[in-house]
Coordinates of C-alpha atoms in Angstrom, one line a residue:
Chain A
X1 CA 88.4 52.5 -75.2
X2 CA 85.5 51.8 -73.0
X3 CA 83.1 54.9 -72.5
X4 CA 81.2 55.7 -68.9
X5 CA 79.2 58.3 -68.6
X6 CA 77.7 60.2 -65.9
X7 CA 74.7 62.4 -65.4
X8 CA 73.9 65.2 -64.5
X9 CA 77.6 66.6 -64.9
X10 CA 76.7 69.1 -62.4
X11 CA 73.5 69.7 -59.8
X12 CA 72.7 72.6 -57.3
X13 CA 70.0 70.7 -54.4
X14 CA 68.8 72.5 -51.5
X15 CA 70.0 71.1 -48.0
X16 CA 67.2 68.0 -47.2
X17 CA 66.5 67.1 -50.2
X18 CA 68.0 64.0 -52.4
X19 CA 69.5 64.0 -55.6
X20 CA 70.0 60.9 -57.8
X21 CA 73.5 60.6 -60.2
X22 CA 73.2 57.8 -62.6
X23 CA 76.6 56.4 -64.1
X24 CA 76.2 54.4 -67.3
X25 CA 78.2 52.1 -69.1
X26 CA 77.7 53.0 -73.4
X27 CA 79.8 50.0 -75.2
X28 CA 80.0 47.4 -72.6
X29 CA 78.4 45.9 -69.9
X30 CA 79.7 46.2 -67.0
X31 CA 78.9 43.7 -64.2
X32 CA 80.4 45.7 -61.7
X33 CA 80.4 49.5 -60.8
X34 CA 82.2 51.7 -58.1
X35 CA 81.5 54.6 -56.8
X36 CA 84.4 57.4 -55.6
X37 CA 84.0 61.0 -53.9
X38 CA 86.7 63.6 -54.4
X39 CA 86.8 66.4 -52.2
X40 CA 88.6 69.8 -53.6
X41 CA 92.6 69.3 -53.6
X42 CA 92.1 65.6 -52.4
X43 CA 92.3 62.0 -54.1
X44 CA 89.7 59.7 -54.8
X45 CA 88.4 57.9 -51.8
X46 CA 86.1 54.7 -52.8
X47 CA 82.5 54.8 -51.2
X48 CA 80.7 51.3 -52.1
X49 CA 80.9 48.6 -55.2
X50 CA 77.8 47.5 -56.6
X51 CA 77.3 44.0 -58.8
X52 CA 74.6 44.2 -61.1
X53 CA 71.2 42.5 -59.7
X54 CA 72.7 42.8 -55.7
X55 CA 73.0 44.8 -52.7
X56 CA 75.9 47.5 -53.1
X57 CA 78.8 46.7 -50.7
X58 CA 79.7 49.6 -48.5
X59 CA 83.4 51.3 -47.5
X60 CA 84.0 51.6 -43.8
X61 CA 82.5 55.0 -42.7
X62 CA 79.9 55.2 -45.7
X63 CA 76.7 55.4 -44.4
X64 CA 74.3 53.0 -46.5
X65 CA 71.0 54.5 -45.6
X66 CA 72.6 57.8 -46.7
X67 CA 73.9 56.9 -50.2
X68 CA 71.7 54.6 -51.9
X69 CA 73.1 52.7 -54.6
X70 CA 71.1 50.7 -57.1
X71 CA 72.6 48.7 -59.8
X72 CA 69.9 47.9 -62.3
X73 CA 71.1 46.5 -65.2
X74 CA 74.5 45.9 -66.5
X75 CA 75.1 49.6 -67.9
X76 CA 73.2 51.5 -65.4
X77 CA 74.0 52.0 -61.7
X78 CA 72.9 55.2 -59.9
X79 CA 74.2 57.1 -56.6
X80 CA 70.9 58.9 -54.8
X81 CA 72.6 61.0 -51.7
X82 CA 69.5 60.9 -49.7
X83 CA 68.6 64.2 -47.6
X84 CA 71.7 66.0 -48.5
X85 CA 73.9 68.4 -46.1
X86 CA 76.6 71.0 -47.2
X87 CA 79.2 68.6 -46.2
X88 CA 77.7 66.1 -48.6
X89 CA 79.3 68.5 -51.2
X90 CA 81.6 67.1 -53.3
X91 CA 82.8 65.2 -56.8
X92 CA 81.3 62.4 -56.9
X93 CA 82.6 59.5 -60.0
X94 CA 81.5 56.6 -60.7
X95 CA 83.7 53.3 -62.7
X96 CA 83.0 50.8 -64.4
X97 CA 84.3 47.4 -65.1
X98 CA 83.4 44.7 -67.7
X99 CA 83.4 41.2 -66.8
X100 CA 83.6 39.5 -63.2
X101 CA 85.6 40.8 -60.2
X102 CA 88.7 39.3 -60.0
X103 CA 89.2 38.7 -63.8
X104 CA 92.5 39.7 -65.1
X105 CA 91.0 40.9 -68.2
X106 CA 89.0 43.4 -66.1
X107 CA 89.8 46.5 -66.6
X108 CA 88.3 50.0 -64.8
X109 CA 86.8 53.1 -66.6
X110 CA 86.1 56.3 -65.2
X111 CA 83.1 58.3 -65.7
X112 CA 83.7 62.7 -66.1
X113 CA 82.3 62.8 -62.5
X114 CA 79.6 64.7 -61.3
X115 CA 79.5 67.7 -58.8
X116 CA 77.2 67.8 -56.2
X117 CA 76.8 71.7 -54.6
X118 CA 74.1 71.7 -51.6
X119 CA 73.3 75.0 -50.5
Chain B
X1 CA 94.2 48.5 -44.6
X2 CA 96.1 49.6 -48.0
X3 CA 97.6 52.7 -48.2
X4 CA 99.0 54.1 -50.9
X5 CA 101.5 57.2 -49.9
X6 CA 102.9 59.3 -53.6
X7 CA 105.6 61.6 -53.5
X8 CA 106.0 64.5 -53.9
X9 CA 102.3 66.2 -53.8
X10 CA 103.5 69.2 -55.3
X11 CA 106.1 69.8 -58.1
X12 CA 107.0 72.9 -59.9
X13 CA 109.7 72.9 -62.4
X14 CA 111.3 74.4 -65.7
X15 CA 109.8 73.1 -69.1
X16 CA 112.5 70.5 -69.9
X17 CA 114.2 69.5 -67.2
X18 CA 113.2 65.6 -65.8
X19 CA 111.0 64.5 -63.0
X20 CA 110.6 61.2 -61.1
X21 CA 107.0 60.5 -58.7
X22 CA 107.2 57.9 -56.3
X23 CA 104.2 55.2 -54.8
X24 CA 104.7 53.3 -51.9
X25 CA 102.7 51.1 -49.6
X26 CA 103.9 48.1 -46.9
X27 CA 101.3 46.1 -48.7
X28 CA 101.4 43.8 -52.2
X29 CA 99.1 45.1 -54.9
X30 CA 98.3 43.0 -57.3
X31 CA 98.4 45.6 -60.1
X32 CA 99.3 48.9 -60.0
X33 CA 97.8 51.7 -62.4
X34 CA 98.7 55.6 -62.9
X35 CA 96.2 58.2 -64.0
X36 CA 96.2 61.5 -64.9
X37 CA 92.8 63.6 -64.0
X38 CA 92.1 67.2 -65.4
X39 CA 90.4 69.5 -63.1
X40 CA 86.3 69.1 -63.1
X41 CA 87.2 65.6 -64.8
X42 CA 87.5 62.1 -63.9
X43 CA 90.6 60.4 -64.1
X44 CA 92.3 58.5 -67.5
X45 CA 94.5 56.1 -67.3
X46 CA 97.9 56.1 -68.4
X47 CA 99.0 52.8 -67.8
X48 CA 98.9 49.2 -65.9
X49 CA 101.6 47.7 -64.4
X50 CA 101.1 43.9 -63.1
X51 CA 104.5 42.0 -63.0
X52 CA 107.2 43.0 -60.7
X53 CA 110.0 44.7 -62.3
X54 CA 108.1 45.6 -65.0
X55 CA 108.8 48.7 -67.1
X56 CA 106.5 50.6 -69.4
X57 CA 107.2 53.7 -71.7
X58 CA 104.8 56.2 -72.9
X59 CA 106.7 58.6 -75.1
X60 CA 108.3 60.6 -72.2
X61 CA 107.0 58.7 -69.3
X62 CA 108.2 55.7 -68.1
X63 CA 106.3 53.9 -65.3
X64 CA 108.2 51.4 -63.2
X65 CA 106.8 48.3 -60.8
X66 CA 108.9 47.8 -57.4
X67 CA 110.1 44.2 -57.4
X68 CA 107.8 43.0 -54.6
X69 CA 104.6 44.9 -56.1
X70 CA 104.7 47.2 -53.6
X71 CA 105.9 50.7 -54.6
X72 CA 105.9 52.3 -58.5
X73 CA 107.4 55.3 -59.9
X74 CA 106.5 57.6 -62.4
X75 CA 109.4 59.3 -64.3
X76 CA 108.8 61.8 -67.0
X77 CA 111.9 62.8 -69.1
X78 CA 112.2 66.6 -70.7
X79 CA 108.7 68.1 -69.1
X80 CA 106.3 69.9 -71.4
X81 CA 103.7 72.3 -69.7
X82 CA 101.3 70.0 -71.6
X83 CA 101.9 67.6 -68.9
X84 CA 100.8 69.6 -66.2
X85 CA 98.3 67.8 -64.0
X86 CA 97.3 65.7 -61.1
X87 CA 99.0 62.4 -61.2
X88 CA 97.6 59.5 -59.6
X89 CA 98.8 56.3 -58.3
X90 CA 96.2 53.4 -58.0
X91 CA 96.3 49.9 -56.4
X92 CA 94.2 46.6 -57.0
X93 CA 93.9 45.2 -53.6
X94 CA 93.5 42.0 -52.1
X95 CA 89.3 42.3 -52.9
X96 CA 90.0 43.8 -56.5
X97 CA 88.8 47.0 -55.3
X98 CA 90.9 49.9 -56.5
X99 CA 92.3 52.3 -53.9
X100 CA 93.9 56.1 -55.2
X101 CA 96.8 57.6 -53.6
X102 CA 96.5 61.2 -52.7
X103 CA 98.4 62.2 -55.8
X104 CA 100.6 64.2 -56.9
X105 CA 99.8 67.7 -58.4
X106 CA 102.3 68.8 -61.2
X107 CA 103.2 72.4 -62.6
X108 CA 105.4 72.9 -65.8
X109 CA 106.8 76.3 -66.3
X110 CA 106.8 77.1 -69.5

């Protein structure tokens, strides 16, 4: 099956600061990415979608400005959670799907997730 | 907005005995997928269900699509603590954006 990776795994930041997760797709190209936070004991909860080459599109209560999302190239999109807060702590996965949205054929992979501590 | 509600959120039972998860929503999905995530791990999927009725089987689980696409069921059949996990319960929506349900944590007593 399809492999996403995610990196770093984990990261430590101090509160203000940013930290950048990059999500990559390693045998396929995936022209869409998604990006999903996990808070302990909780489900996945969908922040944004990015298409390679455009402007990520946003869940209601996401703030943009705070979680910048660039989509690069067709296997790289990264999450930078931009002056970070303790609240901001979290799981944070990214997914990956090859060919268009709305293609049958399209199916979703997960990346391991990365966990984000701010102190 | 879709919702995805699964039942239960907890289950604790004896190695061997049967269990059934449910996953229900009021709205149509056009596909429905379940996925089992490991703790400090993202989530694997177990299977994709996309026609109404539809049945799949994986070994001991069998996954189940409600008639109108909008409920599934997961039923696993003599329980192994090797299948202890968090089950989840995922819908394509009307955008092709995949929403989770809250899952549903399972414990296998050996």
């Amino acid at each position: 099956g399809a492999v996403v990776s995610q990196h770093p795994s984990w990261v430590i930041c101090k509160s203000g600061t940013s930290v950048k997760i990059e999500c990559r797709s390693l045998d396929f190209q995936a022209t869409t990415m998604f990006w999903y936070r996990q808070f302990p004991k909780q489900s996945l909860m969908l922040m944004a979608t990015s298409n390679e080459g455009s402007k990520a599109t946003y869940e209601q209560g996401v703030e943009k400005d705070k979680f910048l999302i660039n989509h690069a190239s067709l296997t790289l999109s990264t999450l930078t959670v931009t002056s970070a807060h303790p609240e901001d702590s979290s799981f944070y996965i990214c997914s990956a799907r090859g060919g268009p949205l709305f293609s049958p054929t399209g199916e979703q992979y997960f990346g391991p997730g990365t966990r984000l501590t701010v102190t | 907005t879709q919702l995805l509600e699964q039942s239960p959120q907890f289950l604790s039972i004896q190695e061997g005995e049967n269990l059934t998860v449910y996953c229900n929503s009021s709205s149509v999905f056009s596909s429905l997928q379940w996925y089992r995530q490991e703790p400090g791990e993202g989530p694997v999927l177990l299977v994709t269900v996309v026609t109404g009725g539809e049945v799949k089987k994986l070994k001991r689980l069998t996954f189940q699509f409600g008639d109108a696409r909008k409920d599934s069921s997961l039923h696993i059949t003599a329980a192994q603590p090797g299948d202890t996990g968090l089950y989840l319960c995922a819908g394509r929506r009307r955008d092709d954006k995949i929403i989770f349900g809250k899952g549903t944590r399972l414990h296998i007593l050996p």
